[in-house]
PDB file of C-alpha atoms in Angstrom:
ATOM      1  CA  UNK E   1      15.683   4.684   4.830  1.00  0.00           C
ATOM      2  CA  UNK E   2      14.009   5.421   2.059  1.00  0.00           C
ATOM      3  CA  UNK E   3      11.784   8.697   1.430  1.00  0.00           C
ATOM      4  CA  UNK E   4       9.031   8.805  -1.233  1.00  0.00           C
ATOM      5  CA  UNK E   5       7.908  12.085  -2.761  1.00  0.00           C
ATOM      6  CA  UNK E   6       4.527  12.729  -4.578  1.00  0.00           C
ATOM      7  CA  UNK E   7       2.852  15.523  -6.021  1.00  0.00           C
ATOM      8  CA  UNK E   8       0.612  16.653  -6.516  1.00  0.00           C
ATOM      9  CA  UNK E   9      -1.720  16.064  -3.873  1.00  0.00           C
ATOM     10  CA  UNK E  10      -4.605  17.332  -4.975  1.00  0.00           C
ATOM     11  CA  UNK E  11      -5.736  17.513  -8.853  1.00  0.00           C
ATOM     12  CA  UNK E  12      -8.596  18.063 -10.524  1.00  0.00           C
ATOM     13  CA  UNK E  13      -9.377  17.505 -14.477  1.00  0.00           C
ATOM     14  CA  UNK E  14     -11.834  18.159 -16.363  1.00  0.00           C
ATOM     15  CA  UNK E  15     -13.401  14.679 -18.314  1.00  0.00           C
ATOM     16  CA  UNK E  16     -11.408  13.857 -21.357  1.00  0.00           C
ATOM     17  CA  UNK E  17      -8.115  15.521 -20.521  1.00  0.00           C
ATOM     18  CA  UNK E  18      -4.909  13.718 -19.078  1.00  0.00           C
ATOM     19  CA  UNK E  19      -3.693  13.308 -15.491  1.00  0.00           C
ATOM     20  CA  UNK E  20      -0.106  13.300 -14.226  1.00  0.00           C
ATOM     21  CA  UNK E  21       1.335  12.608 -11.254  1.00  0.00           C
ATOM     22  CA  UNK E  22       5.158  12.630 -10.105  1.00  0.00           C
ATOM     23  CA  UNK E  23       7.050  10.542  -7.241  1.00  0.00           C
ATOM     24  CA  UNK E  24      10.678  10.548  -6.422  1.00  0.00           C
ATOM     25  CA  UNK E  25      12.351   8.552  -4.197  1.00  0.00           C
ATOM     26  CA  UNK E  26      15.992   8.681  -2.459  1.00  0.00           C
ATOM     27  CA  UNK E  27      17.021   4.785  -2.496  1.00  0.00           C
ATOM     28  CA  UNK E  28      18.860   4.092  -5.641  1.00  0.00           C
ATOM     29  CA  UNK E  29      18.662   0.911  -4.380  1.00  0.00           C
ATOM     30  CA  UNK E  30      15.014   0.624  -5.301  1.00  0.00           C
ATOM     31  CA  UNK E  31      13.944  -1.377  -8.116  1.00  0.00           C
ATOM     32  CA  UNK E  32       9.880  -1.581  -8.221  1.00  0.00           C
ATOM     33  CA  UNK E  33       7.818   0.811  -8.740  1.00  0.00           C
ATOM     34  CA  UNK E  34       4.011  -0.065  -7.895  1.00  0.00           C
ATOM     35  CA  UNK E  35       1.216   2.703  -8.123  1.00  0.00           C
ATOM     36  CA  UNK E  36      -2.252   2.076  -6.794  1.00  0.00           C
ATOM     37  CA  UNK E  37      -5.971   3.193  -6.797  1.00  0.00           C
ATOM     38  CA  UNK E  38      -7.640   3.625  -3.704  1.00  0.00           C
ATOM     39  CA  UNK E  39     -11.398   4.474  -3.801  1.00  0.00           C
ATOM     40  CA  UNK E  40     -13.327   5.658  -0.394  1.00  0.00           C
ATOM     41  CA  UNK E  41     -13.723   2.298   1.909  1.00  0.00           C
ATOM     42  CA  UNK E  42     -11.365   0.080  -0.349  1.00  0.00           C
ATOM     43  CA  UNK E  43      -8.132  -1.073   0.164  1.00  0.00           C
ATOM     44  CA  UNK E  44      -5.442   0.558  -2.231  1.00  0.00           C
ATOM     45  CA  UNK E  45      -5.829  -1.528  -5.700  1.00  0.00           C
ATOM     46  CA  UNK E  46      -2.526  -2.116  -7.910  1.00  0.00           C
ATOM     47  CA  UNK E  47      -3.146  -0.400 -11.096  1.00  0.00           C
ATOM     48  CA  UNK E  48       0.256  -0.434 -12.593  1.00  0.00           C
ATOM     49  CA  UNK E  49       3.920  -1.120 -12.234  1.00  0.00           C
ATOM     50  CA  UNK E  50       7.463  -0.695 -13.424  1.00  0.00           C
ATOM     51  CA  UNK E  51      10.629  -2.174 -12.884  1.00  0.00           C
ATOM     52  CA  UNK E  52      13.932  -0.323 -12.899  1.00  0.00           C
ATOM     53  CA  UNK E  53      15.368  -2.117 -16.049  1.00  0.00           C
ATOM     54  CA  UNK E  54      12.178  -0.362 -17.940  1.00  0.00           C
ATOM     55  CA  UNK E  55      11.869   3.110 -18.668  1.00  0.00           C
ATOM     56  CA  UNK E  56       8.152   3.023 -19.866  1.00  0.00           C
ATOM     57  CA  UNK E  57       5.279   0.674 -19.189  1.00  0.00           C
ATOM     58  CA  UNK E  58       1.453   1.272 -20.600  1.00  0.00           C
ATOM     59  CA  UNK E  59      -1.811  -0.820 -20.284  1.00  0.00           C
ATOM     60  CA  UNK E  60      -4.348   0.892 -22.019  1.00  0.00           C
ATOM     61  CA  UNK E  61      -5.080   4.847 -20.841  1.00  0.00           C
ATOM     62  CA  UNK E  62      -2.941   4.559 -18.074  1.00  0.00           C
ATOM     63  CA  UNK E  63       1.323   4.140 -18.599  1.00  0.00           C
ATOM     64  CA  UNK E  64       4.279   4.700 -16.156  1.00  0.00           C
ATOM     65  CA  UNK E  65       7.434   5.955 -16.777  1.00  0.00           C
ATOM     66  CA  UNK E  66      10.415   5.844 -15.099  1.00  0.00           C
ATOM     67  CA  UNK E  67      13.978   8.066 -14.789  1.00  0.00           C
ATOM     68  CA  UNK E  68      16.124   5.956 -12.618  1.00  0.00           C
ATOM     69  CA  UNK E  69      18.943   8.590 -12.865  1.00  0.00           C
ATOM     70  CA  UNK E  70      16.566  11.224 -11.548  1.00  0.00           C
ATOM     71  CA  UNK E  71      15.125   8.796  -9.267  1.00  0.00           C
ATOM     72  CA  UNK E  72      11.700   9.888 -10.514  1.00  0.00           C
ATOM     73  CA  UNK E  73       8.975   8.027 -11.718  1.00  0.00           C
ATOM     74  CA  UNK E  74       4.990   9.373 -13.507  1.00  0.00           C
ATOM     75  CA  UNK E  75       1.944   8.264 -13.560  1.00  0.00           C
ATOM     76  CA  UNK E  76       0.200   8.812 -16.917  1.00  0.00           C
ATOM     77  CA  UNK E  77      -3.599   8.869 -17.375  1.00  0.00           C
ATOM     78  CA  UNK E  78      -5.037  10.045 -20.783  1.00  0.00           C
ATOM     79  CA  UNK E  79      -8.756  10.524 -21.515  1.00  0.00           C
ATOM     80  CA  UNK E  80      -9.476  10.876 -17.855  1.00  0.00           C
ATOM     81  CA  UNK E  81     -13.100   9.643 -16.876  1.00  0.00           C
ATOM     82  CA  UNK E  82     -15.237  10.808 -14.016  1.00  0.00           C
ATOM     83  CA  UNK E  83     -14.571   6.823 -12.315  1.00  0.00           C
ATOM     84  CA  UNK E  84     -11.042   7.487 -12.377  1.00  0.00           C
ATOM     85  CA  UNK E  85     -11.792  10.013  -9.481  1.00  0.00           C
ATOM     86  CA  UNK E  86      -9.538   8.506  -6.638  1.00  0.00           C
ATOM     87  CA  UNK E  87      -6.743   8.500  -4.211  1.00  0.00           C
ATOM     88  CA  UNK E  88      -3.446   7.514  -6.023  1.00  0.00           C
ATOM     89  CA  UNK E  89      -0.340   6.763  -4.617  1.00  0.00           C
ATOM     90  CA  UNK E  90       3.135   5.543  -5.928  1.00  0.00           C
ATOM     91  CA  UNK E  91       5.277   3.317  -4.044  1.00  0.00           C
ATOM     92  CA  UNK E  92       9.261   2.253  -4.277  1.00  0.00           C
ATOM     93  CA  UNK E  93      10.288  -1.097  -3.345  1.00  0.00           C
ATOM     94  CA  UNK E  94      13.713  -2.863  -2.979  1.00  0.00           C
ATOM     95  CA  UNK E  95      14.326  -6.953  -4.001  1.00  0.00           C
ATOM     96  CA  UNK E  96      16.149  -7.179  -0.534  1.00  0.00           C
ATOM     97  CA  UNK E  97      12.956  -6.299   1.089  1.00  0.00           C
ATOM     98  CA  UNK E  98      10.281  -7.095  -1.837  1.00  0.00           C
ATOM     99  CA  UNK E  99       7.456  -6.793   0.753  1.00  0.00           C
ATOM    100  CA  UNK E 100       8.442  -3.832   2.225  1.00  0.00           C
ATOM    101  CA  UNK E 101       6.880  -0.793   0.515  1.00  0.00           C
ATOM    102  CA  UNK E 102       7.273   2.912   0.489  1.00  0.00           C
ATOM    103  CA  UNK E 103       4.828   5.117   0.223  1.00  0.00           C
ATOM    104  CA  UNK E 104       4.060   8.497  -1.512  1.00  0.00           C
ATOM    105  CA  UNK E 105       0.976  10.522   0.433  1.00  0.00           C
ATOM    106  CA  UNK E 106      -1.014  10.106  -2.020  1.00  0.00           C
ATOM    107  CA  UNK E 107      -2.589  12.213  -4.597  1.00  0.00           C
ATOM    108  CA  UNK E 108      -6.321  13.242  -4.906  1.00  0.00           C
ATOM    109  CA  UNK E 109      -7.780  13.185  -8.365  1.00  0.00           C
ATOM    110  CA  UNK E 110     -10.707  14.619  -9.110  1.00  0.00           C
ATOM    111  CA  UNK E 111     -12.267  14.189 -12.565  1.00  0.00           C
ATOM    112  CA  UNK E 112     -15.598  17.065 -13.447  1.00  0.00           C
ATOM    113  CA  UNK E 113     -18.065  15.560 -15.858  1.00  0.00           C
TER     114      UNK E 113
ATOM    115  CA  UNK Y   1      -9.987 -16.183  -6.836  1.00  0.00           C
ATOM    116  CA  UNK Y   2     -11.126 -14.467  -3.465  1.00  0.00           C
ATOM    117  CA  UNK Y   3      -9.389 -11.834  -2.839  1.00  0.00           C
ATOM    118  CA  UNK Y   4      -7.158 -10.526   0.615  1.00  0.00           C
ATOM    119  CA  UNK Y   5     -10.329 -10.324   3.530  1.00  0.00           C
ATOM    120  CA  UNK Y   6      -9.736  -8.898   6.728  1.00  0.00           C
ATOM    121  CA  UNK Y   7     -11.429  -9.430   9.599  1.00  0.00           C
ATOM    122  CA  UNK Y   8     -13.351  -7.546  11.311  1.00  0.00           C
ATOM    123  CA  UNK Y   9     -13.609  -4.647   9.073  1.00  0.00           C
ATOM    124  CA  UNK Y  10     -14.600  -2.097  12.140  1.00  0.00           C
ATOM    125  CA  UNK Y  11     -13.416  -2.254  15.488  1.00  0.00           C
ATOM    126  CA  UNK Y  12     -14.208   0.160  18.484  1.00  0.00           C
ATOM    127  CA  UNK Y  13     -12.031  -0.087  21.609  1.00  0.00           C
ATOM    128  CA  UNK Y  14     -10.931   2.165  24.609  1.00  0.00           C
ATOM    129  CA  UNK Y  15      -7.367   3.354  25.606  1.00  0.00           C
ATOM    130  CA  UNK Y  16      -5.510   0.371  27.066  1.00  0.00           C
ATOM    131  CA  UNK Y  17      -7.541  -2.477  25.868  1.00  0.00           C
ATOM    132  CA  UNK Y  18      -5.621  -4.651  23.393  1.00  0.00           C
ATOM    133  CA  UNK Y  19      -6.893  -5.762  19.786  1.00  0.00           C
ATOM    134  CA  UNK Y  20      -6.382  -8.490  17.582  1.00  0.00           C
ATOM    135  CA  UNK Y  21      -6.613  -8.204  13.450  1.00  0.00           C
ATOM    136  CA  UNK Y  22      -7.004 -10.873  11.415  1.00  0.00           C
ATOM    137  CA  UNK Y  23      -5.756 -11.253   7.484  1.00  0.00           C
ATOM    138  CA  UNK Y  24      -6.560 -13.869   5.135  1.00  0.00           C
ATOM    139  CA  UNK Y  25      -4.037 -13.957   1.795  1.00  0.00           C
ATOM    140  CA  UNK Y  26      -5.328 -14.764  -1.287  1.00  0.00           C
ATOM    141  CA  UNK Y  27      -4.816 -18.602  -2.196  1.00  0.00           C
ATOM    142  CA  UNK Y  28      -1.619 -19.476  -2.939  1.00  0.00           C
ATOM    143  CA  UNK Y  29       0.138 -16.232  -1.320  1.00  0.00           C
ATOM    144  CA  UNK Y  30       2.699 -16.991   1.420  1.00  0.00           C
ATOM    145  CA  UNK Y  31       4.103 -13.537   2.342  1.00  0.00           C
ATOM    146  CA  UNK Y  32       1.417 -11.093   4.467  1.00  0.00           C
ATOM    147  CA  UNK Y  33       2.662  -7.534   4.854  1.00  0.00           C
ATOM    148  CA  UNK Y  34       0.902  -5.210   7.027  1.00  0.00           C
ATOM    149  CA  UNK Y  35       0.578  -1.405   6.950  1.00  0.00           C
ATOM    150  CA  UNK Y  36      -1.010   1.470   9.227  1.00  0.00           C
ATOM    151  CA  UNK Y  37      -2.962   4.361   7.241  1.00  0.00           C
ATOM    152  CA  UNK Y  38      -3.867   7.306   9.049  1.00  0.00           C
ATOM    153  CA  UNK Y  39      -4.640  11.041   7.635  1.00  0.00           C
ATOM    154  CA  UNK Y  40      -1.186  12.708   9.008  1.00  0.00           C
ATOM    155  CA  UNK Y  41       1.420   9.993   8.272  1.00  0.00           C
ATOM    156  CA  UNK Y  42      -0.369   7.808   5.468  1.00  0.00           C
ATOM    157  CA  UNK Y  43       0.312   4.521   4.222  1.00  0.00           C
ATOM    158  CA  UNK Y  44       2.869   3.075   6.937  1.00  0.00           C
ATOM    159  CA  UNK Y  45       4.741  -0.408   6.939  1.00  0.00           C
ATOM    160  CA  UNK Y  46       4.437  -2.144  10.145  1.00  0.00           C
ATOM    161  CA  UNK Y  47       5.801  -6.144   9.719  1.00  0.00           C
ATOM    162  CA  UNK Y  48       5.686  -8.713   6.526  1.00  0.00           C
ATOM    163  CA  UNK Y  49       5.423 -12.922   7.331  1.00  0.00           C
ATOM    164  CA  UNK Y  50       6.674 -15.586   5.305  1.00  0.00           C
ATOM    165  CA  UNK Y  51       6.595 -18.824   6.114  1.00  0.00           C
ATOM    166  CA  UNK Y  52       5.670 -18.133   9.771  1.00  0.00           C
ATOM    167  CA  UNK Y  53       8.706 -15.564  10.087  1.00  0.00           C
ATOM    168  CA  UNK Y  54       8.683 -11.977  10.520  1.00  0.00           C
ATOM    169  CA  UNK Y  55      10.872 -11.334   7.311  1.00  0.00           C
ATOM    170  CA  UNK Y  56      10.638  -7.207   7.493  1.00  0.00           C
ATOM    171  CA  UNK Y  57       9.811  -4.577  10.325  1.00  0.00           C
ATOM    172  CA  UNK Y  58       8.932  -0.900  10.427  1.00  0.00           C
ATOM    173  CA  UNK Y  59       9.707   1.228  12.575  1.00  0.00           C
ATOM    174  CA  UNK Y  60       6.315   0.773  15.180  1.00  0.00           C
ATOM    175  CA  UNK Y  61       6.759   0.268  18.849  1.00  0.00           C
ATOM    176  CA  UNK Y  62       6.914  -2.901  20.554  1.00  0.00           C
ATOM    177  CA  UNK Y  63       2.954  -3.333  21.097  1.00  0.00           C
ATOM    178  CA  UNK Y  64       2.511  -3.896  17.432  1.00  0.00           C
ATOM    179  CA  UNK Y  65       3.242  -7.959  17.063  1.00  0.00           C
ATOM    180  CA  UNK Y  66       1.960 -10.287  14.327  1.00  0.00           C
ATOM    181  CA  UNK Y  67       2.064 -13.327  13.577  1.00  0.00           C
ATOM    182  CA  UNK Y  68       1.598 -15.727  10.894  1.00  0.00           C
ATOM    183  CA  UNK Y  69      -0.202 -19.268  10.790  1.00  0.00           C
ATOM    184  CA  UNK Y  70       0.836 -22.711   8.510  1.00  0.00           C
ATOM    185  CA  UNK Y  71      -1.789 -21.652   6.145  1.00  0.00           C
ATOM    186  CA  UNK Y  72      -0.472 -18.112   5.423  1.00  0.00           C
ATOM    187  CA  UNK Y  73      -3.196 -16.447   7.278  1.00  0.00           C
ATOM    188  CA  UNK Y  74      -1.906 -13.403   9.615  1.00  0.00           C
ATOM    189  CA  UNK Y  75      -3.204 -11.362  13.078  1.00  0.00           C
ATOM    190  CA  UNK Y  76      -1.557  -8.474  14.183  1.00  0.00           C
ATOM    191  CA  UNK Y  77      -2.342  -7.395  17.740  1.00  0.00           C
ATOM    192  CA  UNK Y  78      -1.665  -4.106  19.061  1.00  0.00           C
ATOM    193  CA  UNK Y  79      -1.472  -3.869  23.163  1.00  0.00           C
ATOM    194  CA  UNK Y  80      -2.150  -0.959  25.426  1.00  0.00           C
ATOM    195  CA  UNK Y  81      -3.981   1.104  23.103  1.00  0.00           C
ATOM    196  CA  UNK Y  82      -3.024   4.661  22.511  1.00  0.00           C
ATOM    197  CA  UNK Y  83      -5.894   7.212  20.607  1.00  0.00           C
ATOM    198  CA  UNK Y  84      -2.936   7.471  17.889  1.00  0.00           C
ATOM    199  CA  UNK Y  85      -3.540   3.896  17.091  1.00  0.00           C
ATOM    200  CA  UNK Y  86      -6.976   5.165  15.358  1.00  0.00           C
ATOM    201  CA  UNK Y  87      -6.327   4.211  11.736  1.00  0.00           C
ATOM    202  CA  UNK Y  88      -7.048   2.189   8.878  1.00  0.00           C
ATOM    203  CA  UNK Y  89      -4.820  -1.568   9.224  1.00  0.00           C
ATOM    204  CA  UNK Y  90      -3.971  -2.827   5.665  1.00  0.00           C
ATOM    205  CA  UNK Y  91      -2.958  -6.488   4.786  1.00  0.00           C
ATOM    206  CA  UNK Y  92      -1.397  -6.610   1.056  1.00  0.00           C
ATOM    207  CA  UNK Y  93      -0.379 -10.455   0.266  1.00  0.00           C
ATOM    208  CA  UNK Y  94       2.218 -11.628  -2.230  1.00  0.00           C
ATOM    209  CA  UNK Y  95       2.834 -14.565  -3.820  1.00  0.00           C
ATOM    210  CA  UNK Y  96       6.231 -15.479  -2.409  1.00  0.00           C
ATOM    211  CA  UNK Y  97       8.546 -13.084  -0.554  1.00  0.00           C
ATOM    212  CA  UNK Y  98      11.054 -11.338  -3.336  1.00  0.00           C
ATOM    213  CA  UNK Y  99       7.582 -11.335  -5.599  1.00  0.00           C
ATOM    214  CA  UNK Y 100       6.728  -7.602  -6.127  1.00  0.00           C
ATOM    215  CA  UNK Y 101       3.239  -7.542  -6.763  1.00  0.00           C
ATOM    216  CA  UNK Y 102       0.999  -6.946  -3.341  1.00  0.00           C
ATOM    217  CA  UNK Y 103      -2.877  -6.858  -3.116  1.00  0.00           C
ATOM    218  CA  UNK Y 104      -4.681  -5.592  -0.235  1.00  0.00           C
ATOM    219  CA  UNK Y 105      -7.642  -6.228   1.794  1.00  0.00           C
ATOM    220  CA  UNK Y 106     -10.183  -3.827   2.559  1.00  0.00           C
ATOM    221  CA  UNK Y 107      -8.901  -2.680   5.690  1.00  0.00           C
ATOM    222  CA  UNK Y 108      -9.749  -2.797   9.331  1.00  0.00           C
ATOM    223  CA  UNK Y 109     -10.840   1.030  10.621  1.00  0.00           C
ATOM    224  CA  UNK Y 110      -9.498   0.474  14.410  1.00  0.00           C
ATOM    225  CA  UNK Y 111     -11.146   3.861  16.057  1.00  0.00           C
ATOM    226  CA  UNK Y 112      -9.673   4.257  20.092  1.00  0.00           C
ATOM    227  CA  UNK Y 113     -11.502   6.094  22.136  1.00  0.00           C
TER     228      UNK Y 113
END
């Protein structure tokens, strides 16, 4: 099945300065490529998402990219602010089993004022 | 638009008693996909519903069940309760199955003691 790789899992930033994250995954198979937010007593929140016929998505400070022949994928934040302190994780999903998710173990951003 | 709610949101039970989990989808969502998070193995797919059919299944033993009702709402009930079943139950609804896009409830924390 398919295996899900993120790092790393803890990171810390100070206020202002950018945030990556990395996932790879072992199914070339998988097309979608979902990251989320999950703050302490929430459910994980979508922030962002790429599909594999896209190498780069942004929405505002936050953009994806994604290597299919690597079978990698990044999470991008720039100007980091203290409330983007969160658990993030990435996720790779295939169309034959669209709600069927896999999932990185997360990564622990921390963001000093 | 309300969002995914779960019901309860805390549960307390003992070894060998049985729980049900209830999942409402946001409006207009037809596929429910459910998902264990615990500390040690993370964000875990257990079953997704469409149309009152188990579409997808992880790879949980037979006392994990679900089902899903004619208005797209979904319970999960897990029998014979183990102390490993202590975790954080997810519901993420889609739109349609072979939609990407998932959005989850809070979360039910199921503690077994």
């Amino acid at each position: 099945g398919e295996n899900v790789e993120q790092h790393p899992s803890t990171l810390s930033v100070q206020e202002g300065d950018s945030a990556v994250i990395k996932c790879t995954y072992s199914d070339s198979a998988s097309n979608y490529f979902p990251w989320y937010k999950q703050e302490l007593g929430k459910g994980p929140q979508l922030i962002i998402d790429i599909r594999s016929n896209v190498g780069e998505k942004k929405d505002q400070r936050i953009a994806v990219t994604l290597n299919k022949t690597a079978k990698h994928f990044s999470l991008h934040i720039t100007e980091t602010q203290p409330e983007d302190s969160a658990v993030y994780f990435c996720a790779a999903t295939k169309n034959t089993n669209a709600g069927k998710s896999t999932f990185g173990d997360g990564t622990t951003l921390t963001v000093k004022p | 638009k309300a969002g995914v709610t779960q019901t309860p949101r805390y549960l307390i039970k003992t070894r060998g008693q049985q729980v049900t989990l209830s999942c409402s989808p946001i409006s207009g969502h037809r596929s429910v996909s459910w998902y264990q998070q615990t500390p040690g193995q993370g964000l875990q797919f257990l079953f997704e519903y469409f149309s009152e059919t188990q579409r997808n299944k992880g790879n949980f033993p037979g006392r994990f069940s679900g089902r899903q009702f004619s208005n797209s709402r979904s319970e999960m009930n897990v029998s014979t309760l183990e102390l490993g079943d202590s975790a954080l139950y997810l519901c993420a609804s889609s739109r349609v199955t072979g939609s990407y896009e998932q959005y989850f409830g809070p979360g039910t924390r199921l503690t077994v003691t």
